Short mmCIF file of C-alpha atoms in Angstrom, two decimals:
data_model
loop_
_atom_site.label_atom_id
_atom_site.label_comp_id
_atom_site.label_asym_id
_atom_site.label_seq_id
_atom_site.Cartn_x
_atom_site.Cartn_y
_atom_site.Cartn_z
CA MET W 191 -147.88 -79.42 83.28
CA PHE W 192 -147.04 -79.30 86.98
CA ASN W 193 -147.36 -83.07 87.29
CA GLY W 194 -144.78 -83.54 84.55
CA LEU W 195 -142.43 -81.05 86.21
CA ALA W 196 -142.93 -82.70 89.59
CA ASP W 197 -142.25 -86.14 88.12
CA TRP W 198 -139.10 -84.87 86.40
CA TRP W 199 -137.88 -83.22 89.61
CA ASP W 200 -138.57 -86.40 91.60
CA GLY W 201 -136.47 -88.36 89.12
CA VAL W 202 -133.61 -85.87 89.33
CA GLU W 203 -133.79 -85.83 93.11
CA LEU W 204 -133.79 -89.62 93.29
CA TRP W 205 -130.85 -89.85 90.89
CA LEU W 206 -128.88 -87.27 92.87
CA ALA W 207 -129.64 -88.89 96.22
CA GLN W 208 -128.42 -92.25 94.92
CA ALA W 209 -125.35 -90.86 93.17
CA TRP W 210 -121.83 -91.50 94.43
CA PHE W 211 -120.65 -88.77 96.84
CA PRO W 212 -117.89 -87.37 94.58
CA VAL W 213 -120.50 -86.91 91.84
CA GLN W 214 -122.74 -85.04 94.28
CA PHE W 215 -119.82 -82.87 95.38
CA VAL W 216 -118.86 -81.98 91.80
CA LEU W 217 -122.45 -81.14 90.91
CA VAL W 218 -122.74 -78.85 93.92
CA MET W 219 -119.50 -77.10 93.03
CA VAL W 220 -120.41 -76.72 89.36
CA VAL W 221 -124.11 -75.88 89.68
CA VAL W 222 -125.12 -74.74 93.15
CA VAL W 223 -122.12 -72.57 94.06
CA PRO W 224 -122.31 -70.40 90.90
CA LEU W 225 -126.08 -70.04 91.36
CA CYS W 226 -125.58 -68.91 94.95
CA LEU W 227 -122.85 -66.48 93.92
CA ALA W 228 -125.08 -65.03 91.19
CA ALA W 229 -128.01 -64.70 93.60
CA ALA W 230 -125.77 -62.98 96.17
CA TRP W 231 -124.48 -60.56 93.51
CA VAL W 232 -128.03 -59.71 92.37
CA LEU W 233 -129.21 -59.21 95.96
CA ASP W 234 -126.20 -57.01 96.69
CA LYS W 235 -126.97 -54.83 93.67
CA LEU W 236 -130.67 -54.60 94.56
CA VAL W 237 -129.99 -53.70 98.18
CA GLY W 238 -127.44 -51.11 97.06
CA LEU W 239 -129.96 -49.63 94.64
CA PHE W 240 -132.70 -49.42 97.25
CA ALA W 241 -130.30 -48.04 99.85
CA SER W 242 -129.11 -45.33 97.48
CA ARG W 243 -132.73 -44.38 96.76
CA LEU W 244 -133.63 -44.21 100.45
CA ALA W 245 -130.57 -42.23 101.56
CA PRO W 246 -129.28 -40.25 98.54
CA GLY W 247 -127.36 -37.67 100.57
CA ARG W 248 -125.06 -40.09 102.33
CA ASP W 249 -122.55 -40.58 99.51
CA ASP W 250 -122.75 -37.10 98.01
CA ASP W 251 -119.54 -35.18 97.41
CA SER W 252 -121.20 -31.95 98.62
CA ASP W 253 -119.90 -32.48 102.17
CA THR W 254 -117.07 -29.95 102.63
CA SER W 255 -116.42 -30.61 106.32
CA ALA W 256 -113.78 -33.27 105.63
#
């Protein structure tokens, strides 16, 4: 199974490396940028979740000194 996946990935990589630069640019904009944005959004949500669990009193409305 992994050999087939590795062979497929090698073919894709070779095709992309030999592609015309505007094709590479469009593929990066259409595929890689949205994937990076989605990964950044997920990481932001996860870090926010863990931060809220570690410091629950920081954003509480119980602070009356303001």
